[in-house]
Structure formats: C-alpha cells, structure tokens
Amino acid sequence: MFHRVTDTFFDVSLLVKRKTFEECMQYIARRCPVISLDFLVQNFDRWESVPHNSYVVTFDDGWIDFYDTAYPVLSRLKIPATVYLTTGFASLKCSYWQERLDNLLAQIFAEKRTLLTKDNIISIPEINLKLKYLILNSGGAEVTFKFIDYLKEFTHDKILKTITDLEVFQERHSIKVDNNKERSFVSWDELNHIKDPNISFGSHTVNHMILTNEQTDVVKEEISKSKEIIEKETERSVIHFCYPNGNNNDGIKEIVAKSYKSACTTKGGFVSKDSDIYSLNRIGINEEMVTDWRGNFSKYVFIYSIFIESLKA
Ligand SMILES: [Zn+2]
C-alpha cells in the first residue's frame, strides 16, 4: 500500500521519495511475481494458481504523484497496480481534510495567544476544548497529528465544521493564507491518459469519510456513488473498494459486497487463501520502512519491515 510518491509531505508516514520508489519497484520486479488485484480476486478460489510470495501493488486516494511519478515507473517495469480513487478529490469537490488542517494549524500557531484567549472558536465545545488542551500541552507538529487522530472519532460533518470554524478564525485575524498551493490530486483527464491495461481503478468513496462514523444511508451513498462516478468518468468497470482509514464493520462489508468483488483495509499482514476478500490486509510502505541510515533504499530494511508488518495480521 502506497499513498504519495513525492519528496515532501506534512505526513511522512504516507510518503515514499521518488528515487526510493523506483529502487523499491525495481527490486520487487526483479525478485518476486507481481500480480494484479484482478488476477488475485479471480483466482481466490483456486489459490494454487496464485504464485507463491507474490505482490499486489496499490495506491490510495489518487494523489497527483501517482500519475506523474509512480505510473511511468510502473509502466516501464510492467508492474500492475490498482489506484483507489476518492472521486471528490479527482473532481476538485473536496480536499484531504488532514492536509487542510495541517496548513491551517501551521498558520494559526503564529496567533496561538489569540486562539487561547478566545472562547468557542470551534463551535463543537468538546473539540474546542481538545484543541486548546493540545496547544497548551504539546508542541508544533505533535498538536496537528494528535488533533487529526482525535477528529477521526467524529462524523465527517463535524470534522468539516471544525475546519470551517478555524478558517473563519483565521480570516478574522487576517492570518496569512498560503494560496500558492499546487493541485494535490490526479484529474479525470490525467486518469484517462493512462492506457496501460495493467493499471486498474478502484473506489475509495466520494468524500473520504471514515465509514464507521456515519449513518447507513451516507455509507451506502459513498460506496455506490463513487463506483458510478469512476465508471462514468473513465468508462472502466470498478470492482475493487478500499475503506478510508481502513475502518469497516460487518454492515459496511455487506454493503460493499453487493457491488464490488474485493475490499482492502489498512491493517498490516499478508493475504492468504483464508483471508476475507472484503477485508484484505495490506502492508503500508513509507520512506522510513525501506531506507537505511543514509536514506538509500535497502533490500534488508525492506524485507525486515515487511516481516514485522506481516505479524500485525
Ligand atoms: Zn485514503
């Protein structure tokens, strides 16, 4: 499981650098069978057809760097991959709230005093209290990550309301807004330029909501609408799903099973013939997990990390 292939991003746990990615893919392509998710799913009931120790490569969210950095490498090495698209990101209808929040908090920290003295900056009292507590008790980036983790317990509506409240505060105190931002996500046009049959598109919902926090009608809409949109925009059929943040339960899996043939989580571990096809484990790869102390790709660090992650199943 990859997220971003780029040299800088606020959340380094989601990042693999360009050079590292290329070396990692070269290593995998040379050493192991890499199969497509389609192949895996088609052969799930005939497990003997699945090559031993094979890899499936996936990308979450649909970041722009999948298109301009990862895809050329995959294509050259003939590595199949599945990209899980959040349709609202590709359509520029919503953004990755964690990134938005990181940007906001970085700017708001400069006005920490004002924030601490004002009441009710965030209209949901418990969230307001939590942010103040974190600012008083943690430093810098730690506040952002702890606050993100805390917000993941709330419905998507409440998360977005929190961000809007912080934006209002930011505007009112004319804190500098960094508008010079490049586009983060791949567009439908770019996706339609991908002709390589080895690349498939899966769904990662419309709004990247944590589905276990939402009502059933919202869950149903996120699961079905995203498939519909990708199929309409790309004229490809979509049969694979990926739960945002990995969160799922039996009810959600049942809804997914009605229109998809597989679903991935973010839980570590290998996939075997006994795996639940609607709750497939994946091993998330980031820069730290595959590089040595000099920052170079190391097959030893890679193998070690894969082994450690496989134990999480
Ligand atoms: Zn995601």
Short mmCIF file of N, CA, C and O in Angstrom, two decimals, residues 188-296:
data_model
loop_
_atom_site.label_atom_id
_atom_site.label_comp_id
_atom_site.label_asym_id
_atom_site.label_seq_id
_atom_site.Cartn_x
_atom_site.Cartn_y
_atom_site.Cartn_z
N TRP A 188 -9.49 13.69 -13.82
CA TRP A 188 -10.08 12.65 -14.69
C TRP A 188 -9.36 12.61 -16.04
O TRP A 188 -9.17 11.54 -16.62
N ASP A 189 -8.99 13.78 -16.52
CA ASP A 189 -8.25 13.86 -17.80
C ASP A 189 -6.97 13.05 -17.73
O ASP A 189 -6.65 12.28 -18.64
N GLU A 190 -6.24 13.26 -16.66
CA GLU A 190 -4.97 12.54 -16.49
C GLU A 190 -5.23 11.04 -16.37
O GLU A 190 -4.53 10.22 -16.97
N LEU A 191 -6.25 10.70 -15.60
CA LEU A 191 -6.56 9.27 -15.44
C LEU A 191 -6.91 8.64 -16.79
O LEU A 191 -6.55 7.49 -17.06
N ASN A 192 -7.58 9.41 -17.63
CA ASN A 192 -7.96 8.87 -18.94
C ASN A 192 -6.78 8.79 -19.91
O ASN A 192 -6.88 8.18 -20.95
N HIS A 193 -5.67 9.43 -19.53
CA HIS A 193 -4.45 9.28 -20.33
C HIS A 193 -3.74 7.96 -20.04
O HIS A 193 -2.83 7.57 -20.75
N ILE A 194 -4.13 7.33 -18.95
CA ILE A 194 -3.49 6.07 -18.58
C ILE A 194 -4.12 4.95 -19.40
O ILE A 194 -5.26 4.56 -19.17
N LYS A 195 -3.38 4.49 -20.39
CA LYS A 195 -3.92 3.46 -21.28
C LYS A 195 -3.42 2.06 -20.90
O LYS A 195 -3.92 1.07 -21.40
N ASP A 196 -2.40 2.02 -20.06
CA ASP A 196 -1.80 0.74 -19.68
C ASP A 196 -2.85 -0.18 -19.03
O ASP A 196 -3.41 0.16 -17.98
N PRO A 197 -3.12 -1.34 -19.64
CA PRO A 197 -4.15 -2.23 -19.09
C PRO A 197 -3.76 -2.83 -17.73
O PRO A 197 -4.59 -3.41 -17.03
N ASN A 198 -2.49 -2.68 -17.35
CA ASN A 198 -2.03 -3.17 -16.05
C ASN A 198 -2.49 -2.30 -14.88
O ASN A 198 -2.33 -2.67 -13.73
N ILE A 199 -2.97 -1.10 -15.21
CA ILE A 199 -3.39 -0.19 -14.14
C ILE A 199 -4.92 -0.23 -14.04
O ILE A 199 -5.62 -0.02 -15.03
N SER A 200 -5.41 -0.52 -12.84
CA SER A 200 -6.87 -0.52 -12.67
C SER A 200 -7.27 0.51 -11.61
O SER A 200 -6.46 0.89 -10.75
N PHE A 201 -8.51 0.95 -11.71
CA PHE A 201 -9.02 1.94 -10.76
C PHE A 201 -10.03 1.29 -9.82
O PHE A 201 -10.91 0.55 -10.25
N GLY A 202 -9.87 1.57 -8.53
CA GLY A 202 -10.83 1.10 -7.55
C GLY A 202 -11.47 2.31 -6.89
O GLY A 202 -11.08 3.45 -7.16
N SER A 203 -12.44 2.06 -6.02
CA SER A 203 -13.12 3.17 -5.36
C SER A 203 -12.65 3.35 -3.92
O SER A 203 -12.40 2.38 -3.20
N HIS A 204 -12.56 4.61 -3.52
CA HIS A 204 -12.15 4.96 -2.16
C HIS A 204 -13.14 6.01 -1.63
O HIS A 204 -12.73 6.96 -0.98
N THR A 205 -14.41 5.80 -1.99
CA THR A 205 -15.57 6.67 -1.64
C THR A 205 -15.55 8.02 -2.38
O THR A 205 -14.65 8.29 -3.16
N VAL A 206 -16.55 8.84 -2.06
CA VAL A 206 -16.68 10.16 -2.69
C VAL A 206 -15.93 11.21 -1.87
O VAL A 206 -15.22 12.05 -2.39
N ASN A 207 -16.11 11.15 -0.55
CA ASN A 207 -15.59 12.22 0.33
C ASN A 207 -14.52 11.78 1.32
O ASN A 207 -14.18 12.53 2.23
N HIS A 208 -14.04 10.55 1.16
CA HIS A 208 -13.03 10.03 2.08
C HIS A 208 -13.50 10.07 3.53
O HIS A 208 -12.77 10.48 4.45
N MET A 209 -14.75 9.68 3.75
CA MET A 209 -15.29 9.65 5.10
C MET A 209 -14.89 8.37 5.81
O MET A 209 -14.79 7.33 5.17
N ILE A 210 -14.71 8.46 7.11
CA ILE A 210 -14.49 7.25 7.91
C ILE A 210 -15.87 6.60 8.07
O ILE A 210 -16.73 7.10 8.81
N LEU A 211 -16.10 5.52 7.34
CA LEU A 211 -17.46 4.98 7.19
C LEU A 211 -18.08 4.50 8.50
O LEU A 211 -19.28 4.58 8.67
N THR A 212 -17.24 4.03 9.43
CA THR A 212 -17.79 3.52 10.69
C THR A 212 -18.39 4.64 11.56
O THR A 212 -19.07 4.36 12.53
N ASN A 213 -18.12 5.91 11.22
CA ASN A 213 -18.68 7.03 11.99
C ASN A 213 -20.00 7.53 11.40
O ASN A 213 -20.59 8.46 11.94
N GLU A 214 -20.41 6.97 10.25
CA GLU A 214 -21.54 7.56 9.53
C GLU A 214 -22.79 6.70 9.58
O GLU A 214 -22.73 5.50 9.86
N GLN A 215 -23.95 7.34 9.25
CA GLN A 215 -25.23 6.64 9.17
C GLN A 215 -25.25 5.75 7.93
O GLN A 215 -24.59 6.05 6.93
N THR A 216 -26.08 4.69 7.98
CA THR A 216 -26.12 3.73 6.88
C THR A 216 -26.43 4.37 5.52
O THR A 216 -25.81 3.99 4.52
N ASP A 217 -27.35 5.32 5.47
CA ASP A 217 -27.68 5.91 4.16
C ASP A 217 -26.48 6.67 3.57
O ASP A 217 -26.25 6.64 2.36
N VAL A 218 -25.70 7.31 4.43
CA VAL A 218 -24.49 8.02 3.97
C VAL A 218 -23.47 7.00 3.46
O VAL A 218 -22.87 7.17 2.41
N VAL A 219 -23.31 5.92 4.22
CA VAL A 219 -22.36 4.86 3.84
C VAL A 219 -22.73 4.29 2.47
O VAL A 219 -21.88 4.18 1.58
N LYS A 220 -24.02 3.99 2.29
CA LYS A 220 -24.49 3.43 1.01
C LYS A 220 -24.19 4.37 -0.14
O LYS A 220 -23.72 3.96 -1.20
N GLU A 221 -24.47 5.64 0.07
CA GLU A 221 -24.26 6.67 -0.96
C GLU A 221 -22.77 6.77 -1.32
O GLU A 221 -22.41 6.78 -2.49
N GLU A 222 -21.90 6.81 -0.31
CA GLU A 222 -20.46 6.93 -0.54
C GLU A 222 -19.93 5.73 -1.34
O GLU A 222 -19.07 5.87 -2.21
N ILE A 223 -20.47 4.55 -1.04
CA ILE A 223 -19.99 3.32 -1.67
C ILE A 223 -20.50 3.18 -3.10
O ILE A 223 -19.74 2.83 -4.00
N SER A 224 -21.78 3.50 -3.32
CA SER A 224 -22.33 3.30 -4.67
C SER A 224 -22.02 4.46 -5.60
O SER A 224 -21.68 4.27 -6.77
N LYS A 225 -22.12 5.68 -5.08
CA LYS A 225 -21.91 6.87 -5.92
C LYS A 225 -20.48 6.91 -6.49
O LYS A 225 -20.28 7.25 -7.65
N SER A 226 -19.50 6.56 -5.66
CA SER A 226 -18.11 6.64 -6.12
C SER A 226 -17.87 5.68 -7.28
O SER A 226 -17.21 6.02 -8.27
N LYS A 227 -18.44 4.47 -7.19
CA LYS A 227 -18.30 3.49 -8.28
C LYS A 227 -18.92 4.04 -9.56
O LYS A 227 -18.30 4.03 -10.63
N GLU A 228 -20.12 4.59 -9.38
CA GLU A 228 -20.85 5.17 -10.52
C GLU A 228 -20.03 6.28 -11.19
O GLU A 228 -19.90 6.31 -12.42
N ILE A 229 -19.47 7.17 -10.39
CA ILE A 229 -18.72 8.32 -10.93
C ILE A 229 -17.46 7.85 -11.66
O ILE A 229 -17.19 8.28 -12.78
N ILE A 230 -16.70 6.93 -11.06
CA ILE A 230 -15.46 6.48 -11.72
C ILE A 230 -15.81 5.78 -13.04
O ILE A 230 -15.15 6.00 -14.06
N GLU A 231 -16.85 4.97 -13.02
CA GLU A 231 -17.23 4.24 -14.24
C GLU A 231 -17.66 5.21 -15.33
O GLU A 231 -17.32 5.04 -16.50
N LYS A 232 -18.37 6.26 -14.93
CA LYS A 232 -18.84 7.25 -15.92
C LYS A 232 -17.64 8.05 -16.45
O LYS A 232 -17.51 8.24 -17.66
N GLU A 233 -16.76 8.49 -15.56
CA GLU A 233 -15.66 9.35 -15.98
C GLU A 233 -14.58 8.61 -16.77
O GLU A 233 -13.92 9.20 -17.61
N THR A 234 -14.37 7.34 -16.46
CA THR A 234 -13.24 6.63 -17.09
C THR A 234 -13.69 5.53 -18.06
O THR A 234 -12.85 4.96 -18.75
N GLU A 235 -14.97 5.24 -18.08
CA GLU A 235 -15.50 4.16 -18.92
C GLU A 235 -14.80 2.84 -18.64
O GLU A 235 -14.54 2.05 -19.55
N ARG A 236 -14.45 2.62 -17.39
CA ARG A 236 -13.88 1.33 -16.98
C ARG A 236 -14.75 0.78 -15.86
O ARG A 236 -15.30 1.56 -15.07
N SER A 237 -14.84 -0.53 -15.76
CA SER A 237 -15.66 -1.04 -14.66
C SER A 237 -14.83 -1.09 -13.38
O SER A 237 -13.62 -1.32 -13.40
N VAL A 238 -15.50 -0.82 -12.29
CA VAL A 238 -14.84 -0.71 -10.98
C VAL A 238 -15.33 -1.84 -10.09
O VAL A 238 -16.52 -1.93 -9.79
N ILE A 239 -14.41 -2.72 -9.69
CA ILE A 239 -14.84 -3.88 -8.88
C ILE A 239 -14.10 -3.97 -7.54
O ILE A 239 -14.35 -4.86 -6.75
N HIS A 240 -13.17 -3.03 -7.31
CA HIS A 240 -12.41 -3.09 -6.05
C HIS A 240 -12.68 -1.84 -5.21
O HIS A 240 -12.76 -0.73 -5.72
N PHE A 241 -12.76 -2.06 -3.90
CA PHE A 241 -13.07 -0.97 -2.97
C PHE A 241 -11.99 -0.90 -1.88
O PHE A 241 -11.35 -1.91 -1.56
N CYS A 242 -11.83 0.28 -1.32
CA CYS A 242 -10.86 0.46 -0.24
C CYS A 242 -11.47 1.38 0.82
O CYS A 242 -11.92 2.47 0.50
N TYR A 243 -11.54 0.92 2.07
CA TYR A 243 -12.16 1.69 3.16
C TYR A 243 -11.25 2.86 3.56
O TYR A 243 -10.09 2.62 3.92
N PRO A 244 -11.76 4.11 3.56
CA PRO A 244 -10.93 5.22 4.02
C PRO A 244 -10.46 4.98 5.46
O PRO A 244 -11.26 4.55 6.31
N ASN A 245 -9.21 5.21 5.70
CA ASN A 245 -8.59 4.98 7.01
C ASN A 245 -8.65 3.50 7.43
O ASN A 245 -8.33 3.16 8.56
N GLY A 246 -9.13 2.65 6.53
CA GLY A 246 -9.21 1.22 6.81
C GLY A 246 -10.45 0.78 7.59
O GLY A 246 -10.74 -0.40 7.69
N ASN A 247 -11.21 1.75 8.13
CA ASN A 247 -12.30 1.41 9.05
C ASN A 247 -13.49 0.74 8.38
O ASN A 247 -14.04 1.27 7.42
N ASN A 248 -13.88 -0.42 8.90
CA ASN A 248 -15.05 -1.13 8.37
C ASN A 248 -15.67 -1.98 9.47
O ASN A 248 -15.08 -2.16 10.54
N ASN A 249 -16.87 -2.48 9.21
CA ASN A 249 -17.51 -3.45 10.10
C ASN A 249 -18.39 -4.37 9.25
O ASN A 249 -18.44 -4.20 8.02
N ASP A 250 -19.06 -5.33 9.87
CA ASP A 250 -19.83 -6.30 9.09
C ASP A 250 -20.90 -5.64 8.22
O ASP A 250 -21.08 -6.04 7.06
N GLY A 251 -21.59 -4.65 8.76
CA GLY A 251 -22.64 -3.97 8.00
C GLY A 251 -22.07 -3.30 6.76
O GLY A 251 -22.64 -3.38 5.66
N ILE A 252 -20.94 -2.62 6.92
CA ILE A 252 -20.31 -1.91 5.80
C ILE A 252 -19.81 -2.92 4.76
O ILE A 252 -20.01 -2.74 3.56
N LYS A 253 -19.21 -3.99 5.24
CA LYS A 253 -18.70 -5.02 4.31
C LYS A 253 -19.84 -5.59 3.47
O LYS A 253 -19.68 -5.83 2.27
N GLU A 254 -20.98 -5.79 4.11
CA GLU A 254 -22.15 -6.34 3.41
C GLU A 254 -22.59 -5.40 2.28
O GLU A 254 -22.91 -5.85 1.18
N ILE A 255 -22.59 -4.11 2.56
CA ILE A 255 -22.98 -3.12 1.53
C ILE A 255 -21.97 -3.16 0.38
O ILE A 255 -22.33 -3.18 -0.79
N VAL A 256 -20.67 -3.20 0.73
CA VAL A 256 -19.61 -3.22 -0.29
C VAL A 256 -19.75 -4.47 -1.16
O VAL A 256 -19.64 -4.42 -2.39
N ALA A 257 -20.05 -5.61 -0.52
CA ALA A 257 -20.10 -6.89 -1.24
C ALA A 257 -21.19 -6.91 -2.30
O ALA A 257 -21.12 -7.70 -3.25
N LYS A 258 -22.18 -6.04 -2.15
CA LYS A 258 -23.27 -6.01 -3.15
C LYS A 258 -22.79 -5.48 -4.49
O LYS A 258 -23.36 -5.83 -5.53
N SER A 259 -21.78 -4.62 -4.52
CA SER A 259 -21.38 -4.07 -5.81
C SER A 259 -19.88 -4.16 -6.13
O SER A 259 -19.44 -3.71 -7.17
N TYR A 260 -19.11 -4.76 -5.24
CA TYR A 260 -17.67 -4.90 -5.51
C TYR A 260 -17.24 -6.35 -5.30
O TYR A 260 -17.93 -7.12 -4.63
N LYS A 261 -16.07 -6.69 -5.87
CA LYS A 261 -15.57 -8.06 -5.73
C LYS A 261 -14.46 -8.19 -4.68
O LYS A 261 -14.06 -9.30 -4.33
N SER A 262 -13.94 -7.06 -4.21
CA SER A 262 -12.93 -7.12 -3.14
C SER A 262 -12.91 -5.79 -2.39
O SER A 262 -13.41 -4.78 -2.89
N ALA A 263 -12.32 -5.82 -1.20
CA ALA A 263 -12.13 -4.58 -0.45
C ALA A 263 -10.89 -4.68 0.43
O ALA A 263 -10.61 -5.72 1.03
N CYS A 264 -10.14 -3.58 0.48
CA CYS A 264 -8.89 -3.55 1.24
C CYS A 264 -9.03 -2.71 2.50
O CYS A 264 -9.75 -1.72 2.52
N THR A 265 -8.29 -3.11 3.52
CA THR A 265 -8.21 -2.32 4.75
C THR A 265 -6.81 -1.69 4.79
O THR A 265 -6.05 -1.79 3.82
N THR A 266 -6.46 -1.09 5.93
CA THR A 266 -5.09 -0.58 6.09
C THR A 266 -4.38 -1.42 7.16
O THR A 266 -3.33 -1.03 7.66
N LYS A 267 -5.00 -2.54 7.52
CA LYS A 267 -4.41 -3.39 8.55
C LYS A 267 -3.23 -4.14 7.95
O LYS A 267 -3.32 -4.65 6.83
N GLY A 268 -2.13 -4.22 8.71
CA GLY A 268 -0.95 -4.92 8.22
C GLY A 268 -1.19 -6.40 8.07
O GLY A 268 -2.19 -6.93 8.55
N GLY A 269 -0.26 -7.10 7.40
CA GLY A 269 -0.38 -8.55 7.28
C GLY A 269 -0.46 -9.01 5.84
O GLY A 269 -0.74 -8.23 4.95
N PHE A 270 -0.19 -10.31 5.66
CA PHE A 270 -0.25 -10.90 4.32
C PHE A 270 -1.69 -11.31 3.99
O PHE A 270 -2.54 -11.36 4.86
N VAL A 271 -1.90 -11.64 2.72
CA VAL A 271 -3.18 -12.19 2.27
C VAL A 271 -2.94 -13.67 1.97
O VAL A 271 -1.93 -14.03 1.37
N SER A 272 -3.85 -14.53 2.43
CA SER A 272 -3.74 -15.96 2.14
C SER A 272 -5.09 -16.45 1.64
O SER A 272 -6.04 -15.67 1.58
N LYS A 273 -5.17 -17.73 1.33
CA LYS A 273 -6.44 -18.26 0.83
C LYS A 273 -7.55 -18.19 1.89
O LYS A 273 -8.73 -18.25 1.57
N ASP A 274 -7.16 -18.04 3.14
CA ASP A 274 -8.14 -17.93 4.21
C ASP A 274 -8.57 -16.49 4.51
O ASP A 274 -9.40 -16.25 5.39
N SER A 275 -7.98 -15.54 3.78
CA SER A 275 -8.32 -14.13 4.05
C SER A 275 -9.77 -13.84 3.67
O SER A 275 -10.35 -14.52 2.81
N ASP A 276 -10.32 -12.82 4.30
CA ASP A 276 -11.66 -12.32 3.95
C ASP A 276 -11.45 -11.37 2.77
O ASP A 276 -10.76 -10.36 2.89
N ILE A 277 -12.07 -11.69 1.64
CA ILE A 277 -11.84 -10.88 0.43
C ILE A 277 -12.41 -9.46 0.57
O ILE A 277 -12.05 -8.56 -0.18
N TYR A 278 -13.28 -9.24 1.55
CA TYR A 278 -13.79 -7.89 1.81
C TYR A 278 -13.09 -7.22 3.00
O TYR A 278 -13.57 -6.23 3.55
N SER A 279 -11.96 -7.79 3.38
CA SER A 279 -11.17 -7.18 4.44
C SER A 279 -9.71 -7.60 4.25
O SER A 279 -9.10 -8.23 5.12
N LEU A 280 -9.17 -7.26 3.09
CA LEU A 280 -7.81 -7.70 2.75
C LEU A 280 -6.77 -6.86 3.49
O LEU A 280 -6.85 -5.62 3.48
N ASN A 281 -5.82 -7.52 4.10
CA ASN A 281 -4.72 -6.81 4.77
C ASN A 281 -3.78 -6.22 3.73
O ASN A 281 -3.66 -6.75 2.63
N ARG A 282 -3.10 -5.18 4.12
CA ARG A 282 -2.06 -4.63 3.25
C ARG A 282 -0.89 -4.18 4.10
O ARG A 282 -1.06 -3.85 5.27
N ILE A 283 0.27 -4.10 3.48
CA ILE A 283 1.43 -3.59 4.19
C ILE A 283 1.74 -2.20 3.64
O ILE A 283 2.07 -2.05 2.47
N GLY A 284 1.52 -1.21 4.49
CA GLY A 284 1.75 0.18 4.08
C GLY A 284 3.25 0.45 4.04
O GLY A 284 3.97 0.15 4.99
N ILE A 285 3.70 0.99 2.91
CA ILE A 285 5.13 1.27 2.76
C ILE A 285 5.36 2.78 2.86
O ILE A 285 4.69 3.56 2.19
N ASN A 286 6.30 3.16 3.73
CA ASN A 286 6.74 4.56 3.72
C ASN A 286 8.26 4.61 3.69
O ASN A 286 8.93 3.59 3.81
N GLU A 287 8.77 5.83 3.51
CA GLU A 287 10.20 6.04 3.28
C GLU A 287 11.07 5.36 4.36
O GLU A 287 12.02 4.66 4.05
N GLU A 288 10.67 5.56 5.61
CA GLU A 288 11.47 5.05 6.72
C GLU A 288 11.58 3.52 6.70
O GLU A 288 12.58 2.94 7.14
N MET A 289 10.54 2.86 6.18
CA MET A 289 10.49 1.40 6.21
C MET A 289 11.35 0.72 5.17
O MET A 289 11.47 -0.51 5.18
N VAL A 290 11.89 1.49 4.23
CA VAL A 290 12.63 0.86 3.14
C VAL A 290 14.00 1.48 2.89
O VAL A 290 14.68 1.12 1.93
N THR A 291 14.42 2.42 3.77
CA THR A 291 15.72 3.06 3.54
C THR A 291 16.65 2.86 4.74
O THR A 291 16.20 2.69 5.87
N ASP A 292 17.95 2.91 4.46
CA ASP A 292 18.94 2.76 5.53
C ASP A 292 19.26 4.13 6.15
O ASP A 292 18.64 5.13 5.79
N TRP A 293 20.24 4.17 7.03
CA TRP A 293 20.55 5.40 7.75
C TRP A 293 21.06 6.53 6.85
O TRP A 293 21.02 7.69 7.19
N ARG A 294 21.51 6.14 5.62
CA ARG A 294 21.96 7.19 4.70
C ARG A 294 20.80 7.68 3.81
O ARG A 294 20.96 8.54 2.98
N GLY A 295 19.64 7.04 3.98
CA GLY A 295 18.48 7.44 3.18
C GLY A 295 18.39 6.72 1.84
O GLY A 295 17.62 7.12 0.98
N ASN A 296 19.18 5.66 1.67
CA ASN A 296 19.13 4.90 0.41
C ASN A 296 18.24 3.67 0.57
O ASN A 296 18.20 3.07 1.65
#
